Amino acid sequence: MKTTHSHAGGSSAHSSGLLAEFEGTVSGHRDGHGFVLRDDGEADIYLPPNEMRAVLHKDRVKARIVRHDRKNRPEGRVTEILERSANPIIGRLLQESGVWLVAPEDKRYGQDVLIPKGATGTAKAGQVVVVQLTEPPALFGQPVGRVKEVLGEIDDPGMEIEIAVRKYGVPHEFSDEALALARSLPDAVRPADKKHRVDLTDVPLVTIDGEDARDFDDAVYCEPAKVGRGKGWRLLVAIADVSHYVETGSAIDIDAYDRATSVYFPRRVIPMLPEKLSNGLCSLNPNVERLCMVCDMLVNAKGEVHAYQFYPAVMFSQARFTYTEVAAILANTRGPEAAQRKALVPHLLDLHDVYQALLKERGERGAVDFETTETQIVCDEAGRIEKIVPRTRNVAHRLIEEAMLAANVCSADFISQSKHVGLYRVHEGPTPEKKDMLRNYLKAAGVGMTISDDPEPGEFQKIALATKDRPDAQQIHSMLLRSMQQAIYTPMNSGHFGLAYEAYTHFTSPIRRYPDLLVHRVIKAVLNKAKYQLPTLPTPGEAEAKLSKRLASRVKEPTQKPKKASADELAWQAAGLHCSANERRADEASRDVEAWLKCKYMREHLGEEFGGVVTAATGFGIFVTLDAMYVEGLVHITELGGEYFRFDEARQELRGERTGIRYAIGTRVRVQVSRVDLDGRKIDFRLVNEGQDLVGRAMKDKTGGHAAELPAQERGAARHPGEARTGKAGKKTAGKRTETRSGGRDSSSAGRSTGSTGSERTPKSPIQALKAAVKKAAGNPGRKQGKKPRR
């Protein structure tokens, strides 16, 4: 399908050779413009709103660069639409002037979908529906579709999850064949299943998981042992033997590969395997026999794995521990928790001893170990947030983590030594661009340490340790983390940078991760002196193709140049890309649901004030995470005061030109919740300057912060909202600094309305404004402080 857009590039585009065509995927944005994500991994191409009329988010297109816009972005033109996205669109069904349409929940689509009469099905106005397009958009026509599925009312419990699974294409229903096969499986371990397995039913293996865990795929046991001539420990990590029940190429296997991972939402999990397996046969529940694959290790006093072996076994879990319970026992072996588990306490102490040795080796290895705060959303029965609490990591969490890391390293070494192809968990070091950015930041922050051209993980850890007591430690550690890449699954092993391992893979969670299931199958094949053959897998889709270009190309080549990849090796590469892409899909869907829930939660707190800390600084404002709520929102540049702010990329901070005030990661601020955009998943804060002059506060509250009502000495620093500045427009870049005006919000931002009512009133003197504010406060004693007045 050829487009007929007019060319807007001019002769400069021809003279600079910008008109070469390329292919890519359209990524729409909420303000009507978009980008083409190039297949070759080069810079994304900006598409202005007029170019977005005939295309939709996720369409594959051919495009060419025709010029660079005023922000120096390469601006493109779509020349051909190669493939329309088959993804359905989710939105609310509306009726306007007798015309039915669906407003997409994902604002990146940018256009409403027309629904002809008779194509609404059983849907009613206001309901959330799934729409299948019947006619694509055109330059002068909206897309047309029909209602394919009715999800219900927007306020129905769990609606945010129903939307997310469809929005991100998460498979959420098992095939009839997979369910039928699951029903045919036994309810317990049969005598025939125990053949050729080591009997570990007399070993006091236990599971240690969170209070809300439903599937248990790992169990541990430790005892003192002689290692070489010194003391050490025998550490057993037993993992549910999913591969015994999920045969290669079976209906369950096909569905599991399609999902690639379990997806976790508040109050709901979309599992990779049917419940009979994930919560039954393959879950290491207490007091029942279960099949497992065991990594049996000898760990010396230095925390080094001296020897290991893998074997299939049958086990009998002695207890289902929680992290909280184990931490309490280790803290007080004579406490009530220990008294209830008296027979198992010595084994927990042995686990703690081997953990301390492994932890010491981790430090000597130089693995990166930053403490981060994870949060947990606590919901009521209706699915609404009751509270958001920090998920603290105690000694039991770390104990299990080190045991799992040891087993994963052994599995990677076992596959590598066997020369069998498999999936490694690869984490590359920082890219050249990220290294330069980090070096500039460390220099600007006066850290006095930097990283080398080919950095080791230990360099990052040394910087983290050397700066842990500084006031800006949080900012420094955040920048260290941001400089690293995302990990991927690939058959090309190039180590794990963050953990400082030469080879690493995932072996410990086959119930919820498909790569772990593949690793189990490879280990079994090697034990049986055979070769594991991947089944015929679906052709990699759009997500895998994009990831292949952008991520897989970053993986270092082995030291010896490999021969041309065989069909088998190419299949493993495809499987790795598929699992990596779907891991990101699951993360995006989970984040989307959490953002929706947090927005709905914060709507109940509009106008309230909270303390918080800056977690990111950008050219358009600062992101603040609230202390009490653990919710992040944006303080737009227009809410920072009536002056110019410069964004310093090296220091990652905004600095006021007149006052010199700085906003960087870790800066403490007080904010007011000013706006919540549920559809856009955005929360806006307004900065509350605690030292701000009372008259200024009264005037700002009175006028809604309108530029016309600022004190006289600050009016010269404010323009009409929406007017940008780069010389004469929004941004000015010089020496990697971005100069930004804090006078009005750019129309492309999802900002709160400045309001017009205040500007239509006769301005009062500061004294009059102060008197009015005091009088109003005296007349409303029960009113919440900081809540914005009605206009």
PDB file of N, CA and C in Angstrom, residues 128-173:
ATOM      1  N   VAL A 128     -15.948  -1.464  28.204  1.00  0.00           N
ATOM      2  CA  VAL A 128     -14.637  -1.728  27.616  1.00  0.00           C
ATOM      3  C   VAL A 128     -14.774  -2.900  26.648  1.00  0.00           C
ATOM      4  N   VAL A 129     -14.309  -2.707  25.422  1.00  0.00           N
ATOM      5  CA  VAL A 129     -14.482  -3.719  24.371  1.00  0.00           C
ATOM      6  C   VAL A 129     -13.163  -3.968  23.654  1.00  0.00           C
ATOM      7  N   VAL A 130     -13.116  -5.084  22.961  1.00  0.00           N
ATOM      8  CA  VAL A 130     -11.992  -5.417  22.086  1.00  0.00           C
ATOM      9  C   VAL A 130     -12.469  -5.263  20.653  1.00  0.00           C
ATOM     10  N   VAL A 131     -11.731  -4.514  19.857  1.00  0.00           N
ATOM     11  CA  VAL A 131     -12.141  -4.180  18.488  1.00  0.00           C
ATOM     12  C   VAL A 131     -11.177  -4.792  17.481  1.00  0.00           C
ATOM     13  N   GLN A 132     -11.736  -5.397  16.451  1.00  0.00           N
ATOM     14  CA  GLN A 132     -10.943  -5.880  15.333  1.00  0.00           C
ATOM     15  C   GLN A 132     -11.149  -4.926  14.172  1.00  0.00           C
ATOM     16  N   LEU A 133     -10.062  -4.412  13.602  1.00  0.00           N
ATOM     17  CA  LEU A 133     -10.189  -3.458  12.498  1.00  0.00           C
ATOM     18  C   LEU A 133     -10.691  -4.152  11.240  1.00  0.00           C
ATOM     19  N   THR A 134     -11.615  -3.503  10.559  1.00  0.00           N
ATOM     20  CA  THR A 134     -12.099  -3.983   9.257  1.00  0.00           C
ATOM     21  C   THR A 134     -11.603  -3.087   8.128  1.00  0.00           C
ATOM     22  N   GLU A 135     -11.305  -1.820   8.442  1.00  0.00           N
ATOM     23  CA  GLU A 135     -10.730  -0.892   7.470  1.00  0.00           C
ATOM     24  C   GLU A 135      -9.632  -0.095   8.153  1.00  0.00           C
ATOM     25  N   PRO A 136      -8.441  -0.036   7.553  1.00  0.00           N
ATOM     26  CA  PRO A 136      -7.350   0.727   8.171  1.00  0.00           C
ATOM     27  C   PRO A 136      -7.586   2.226   8.006  1.00  0.00           C
ATOM     28  N   PRO A 137      -6.843   3.039   8.726  1.00  0.00           N
ATOM     29  CA  PRO A 137      -6.998   4.488   8.561  1.00  0.00           C
ATOM     30  C   PRO A 137      -6.443   4.955   7.223  1.00  0.00           C
ATOM     31  N   ALA A 138      -6.882   6.103   6.802  1.00  0.00           N
ATOM     32  CA  ALA A 138      -6.364   6.738   5.593  1.00  0.00           C
ATOM     33  C   ALA A 138      -6.066   8.190   5.932  1.00  0.00           C
ATOM     34  N   LEU A 139      -5.454   8.908   5.004  1.00  0.00           N
ATOM     35  CA  LEU A 139      -5.094  10.295   5.267  1.00  0.00           C
ATOM     36  C   LEU A 139      -6.295  11.121   5.673  1.00  0.00           C
ATOM     37  N   PHE A 140      -7.445  10.809   5.085  1.00  0.00           N
ATOM     38  CA  PHE A 140      -8.633  11.611   5.368  1.00  0.00           C
ATOM     39  C   PHE A 140      -9.779  10.760   5.894  1.00  0.00           C
ATOM     40  N   GLY A 141      -9.453   9.640   6.538  1.00  0.00           N
ATOM     41  CA  GLY A 141     -10.501   8.792   7.078  1.00  0.00           C
ATOM     42  C   GLY A 141     -10.043   8.013   8.282  1.00  0.00           C
ATOM     43  N   GLN A 142     -10.923   7.881   9.268  1.00  0.00           N
ATOM     44  CA  GLN A 142     -10.595   7.143  10.477  1.00  0.00           C
ATOM     45  C   GLN A 142     -10.646   5.641  10.236  1.00  0.00           C
ATOM     46  N   PRO A 143      -9.982   4.872  11.091  1.00  0.00           N
ATOM     47  CA  PRO A 143     -10.096   3.414  10.992  1.00  0.00           C
ATOM     48  C   PRO A 143     -11.507   2.968  11.370  1.00  0.00           C
ATOM     49  N   VAL A 144     -11.914   1.828  10.802  1.00  0.00           N
ATOM     50  CA  VAL A 144     -13.246   1.278  11.050  1.00  0.00           C
ATOM     51  C   VAL A 144     -13.067  -0.127  11.606  1.00  0.00           C
ATOM     52  N   GLY A 145     -13.922  -0.521  12.544  1.00  0.00           N
ATOM     53  CA  GLY A 145     -13.787  -1.850  13.126  1.00  0.00           C
ATOM     54  C   GLY A 145     -15.109  -2.387  13.632  1.00  0.00           C
ATOM     55  N   ARG A 146     -15.026  -3.584  14.199  1.00  0.00           N
ATOM     56  CA  ARG A 146     -16.208  -4.215  14.793  1.00  0.00           C
ATOM     57  C   ARG A 146     -15.847  -4.725  16.177  1.00  0.00           C
ATOM     58  N   VAL A 147     -16.838  -4.750  17.072  1.00  0.00           N
ATOM     59  CA  VAL A 147     -16.606  -5.223  18.435  1.00  0.00           C
ATOM     60  C   VAL A 147     -16.466  -6.735  18.417  1.00  0.00           C
ATOM     61  N   LYS A 148     -15.320  -7.193  18.891  1.00  0.00           N
ATOM     62  CA  LYS A 148     -15.004  -8.621  18.880  1.00  0.00           C
ATOM     63  C   LYS A 148     -15.299  -9.275  20.231  1.00  0.00           C
ATOM     64  N   GLU A 149     -15.139  -8.504  21.327  1.00  0.00           N
ATOM     65  CA  GLU A 149     -15.314  -9.048  22.677  1.00  0.00           C
ATOM     66  C   GLU A 149     -15.695  -7.921  23.620  1.00  0.00           C
ATOM     67  N   VAL A 150     -16.598  -8.205  24.529  1.00  0.00           N
ATOM     68  CA  VAL A 150     -16.993  -7.238  25.556  1.00  0.00           C
ATOM     69  C   VAL A 150     -16.341  -7.653  26.871  1.00  0.00           C
ATOM     70  N   LEU A 151     -15.513  -6.748  27.440  1.00  0.00           N
ATOM     71  CA  LEU A 151     -14.803  -7.064  28.676  1.00  0.00           C
ATOM     72  C   LEU A 151     -15.596  -6.649  29.913  1.00  0.00           C
ATOM     73  N   GLY A 152     -16.434  -5.626  29.802  1.00  0.00           N
ATOM     74  CA  GLY A 152     -17.246  -5.206  30.943  1.00  0.00           C
ATOM     75  C   GLY A 152     -17.107  -3.726  31.223  1.00  0.00           C
ATOM     76  N   GLU A 153     -17.477  -3.343  32.448  1.00  0.00           N
ATOM     77  CA  GLU A 153     -17.408  -1.944  32.856  1.00  0.00           C
ATOM     78  C   GLU A 153     -15.989  -1.603  33.307  1.00  0.00           C
ATOM     79  N   ILE A 154     -15.634  -0.334  33.138  1.00  0.00           N
ATOM     80  CA  ILE A 154     -14.269   0.093  33.434  1.00  0.00           C
ATOM     81  C   ILE A 154     -13.919  -0.097  34.906  1.00  0.00           C
ATOM     82  N   ASP A 155     -14.910  -0.031  35.804  1.00  0.00           N
ATOM     83  CA  ASP A 155     -14.640  -0.163  37.236  1.00  0.00           C
ATOM     84  C   ASP A 155     -14.797  -1.590  37.754  1.00  0.00           C
ATOM     85  N   ASP A 156     -15.016  -2.557  36.873  1.00  0.00           N
ATOM     86  CA  ASP A 156     -15.119  -3.944  37.314  1.00  0.00           C
ATOM     87  C   ASP A 156     -13.796  -4.406  37.923  1.00  0.00           C
ATOM     88  N   PRO A 157     -13.836  -5.176  39.019  1.00  0.00           N
ATOM     89  CA  PRO A 157     -12.590  -5.680  39.614  1.00  0.00           C
ATOM     90  C   PRO A 157     -11.768  -6.486  38.602  1.00  0.00           C
ATOM     91  N   GLY A 158     -10.478  -6.187  38.534  1.00  0.00           N
ATOM     92  CA  GLY A 158      -9.588  -6.918  37.628  1.00  0.00           C
ATOM     93  C   GLY A 158      -9.636  -6.454  36.186  1.00  0.00           C
ATOM     94  N   MET A 159     -10.403  -5.381  35.892  1.00  0.00           N
ATOM     95  CA  MET A 159     -10.494  -4.919  34.502  1.00  0.00           C
ATOM     96  C   MET A 159      -9.137  -4.489  33.974  1.00  0.00           C
ATOM     97  N   GLU A 160      -8.294  -3.888  34.837  1.00  0.00           N
ATOM     98  CA  GLU A 160      -6.985  -3.429  34.392  1.00  0.00           C
ATOM     99  C   GLU A 160      -6.127  -4.592  33.903  1.00  0.00           C
ATOM    100  N   ILE A 161      -6.321  -5.783  34.487  1.00  0.00           N
ATOM    101  CA  ILE A 161      -5.559  -6.959  34.052  1.00  0.00           C
ATOM    102  C   ILE A 161      -6.118  -7.482  32.732  1.00  0.00           C
ATOM    103  N   GLU A 162      -7.440  -7.512  32.603  1.00  0.00           N
ATOM    104  CA  GLU A 162      -8.062  -7.956  31.349  1.00  0.00           C
ATOM    105  C   GLU A 162      -7.605  -7.082  30.188  1.00  0.00           C
ATOM    106  N   ILE A 163      -7.474  -5.788  30.447  1.00  0.00           N
ATOM    107  CA  ILE A 163      -7.009  -4.867  29.407  1.00  0.00           C
ATOM    108  C   ILE A 163      -5.547  -5.145  29.075  1.00  0.00           C
ATOM    109  N   ALA A 164      -4.722  -5.305  30.106  1.00  0.00           N
ATOM    110  CA  ALA A 164      -3.276  -5.440  29.896  1.00  0.00           C
ATOM    111  C   ALA A 164      -2.923  -6.704  29.109  1.00  0.00           C
ATOM    112  N   VAL A 165      -3.573  -7.836  29.426  1.00  0.00           N
ATOM    113  CA  VAL A 165      -3.205  -9.079  28.749  1.00  0.00           C
ATOM    114  C   VAL A 165      -3.525  -9.000  27.259  1.00  0.00           C
ATOM    115  N   ARG A 166      -4.569  -8.246  26.909  1.00  0.00           N
ATOM    116  CA  ARG A 166      -4.918  -8.092  25.494  1.00  0.00           C
ATOM    117  C   ARG A 166      -4.096  -6.990  24.837  1.00  0.00           C
ATOM    118  N   LYS A 167      -3.834  -5.959  25.590  1.00  0.00           N
ATOM    119  CA  LYS A 167      -3.045  -4.833  25.076  1.00  0.00           C
ATOM    120  C   LYS A 167      -1.634  -5.270  24.689  1.00  0.00           C
ATOM    121  N   TYR A 168      -1.048  -6.169  25.487  1.00  0.00           N
ATOM    122  CA  TYR A 168       0.322  -6.612  25.233  1.00  0.00           C
ATOM    123  C   TYR A 168       0.388  -7.996  24.589  1.00  0.00           C
ATOM    124  N   GLY A 169      -0.767  -8.543  24.251  1.00  0.00           N
ATOM    125  CA  GLY A 169      -0.783  -9.832  23.573  1.00  0.00           C
ATOM    126  C   GLY A 169      -0.302 -10.972  24.431  1.00  0.00           C
ATOM    127  N   VAL A 170      -0.567 -10.923  25.737  1.00  0.00           N
ATOM    128  CA  VAL A 170      -0.155 -11.999  26.637  1.00  0.00           C
ATOM    129  C   VAL A 170      -1.140 -13.158  26.504  1.00  0.00           C
ATOM    130  N   PRO A 171      -0.690 -14.356  26.116  1.00  0.00           N
ATOM    131  CA  PRO A 171      -1.612 -15.506  26.044  1.00  0.00           C
ATOM    132  C   PRO A 171      -2.155 -15.815  27.434  1.00  0.00           C
ATOM    133  N   HIS A 172      -3.472 -15.849  27.564  1.00  0.00           N
ATOM    134  CA  HIS A 172      -4.050 -16.039  28.899  1.00  0.00           C
ATOM    135  C   HIS A 172      -5.056 -17.188  28.963  1.00  0.00           C
ATOM    136  N   GLU A 173      -5.213 -17.906  27.854  1.00  0.00           N
ATOM    137  CA  GLU A 173      -6.083 -19.073  27.848  1.00  0.00           C
ATOM    138  C   GLU A 173      -5.321 -20.248  27.241  1.00  0.00           C
TER     139      GLU A 173
END
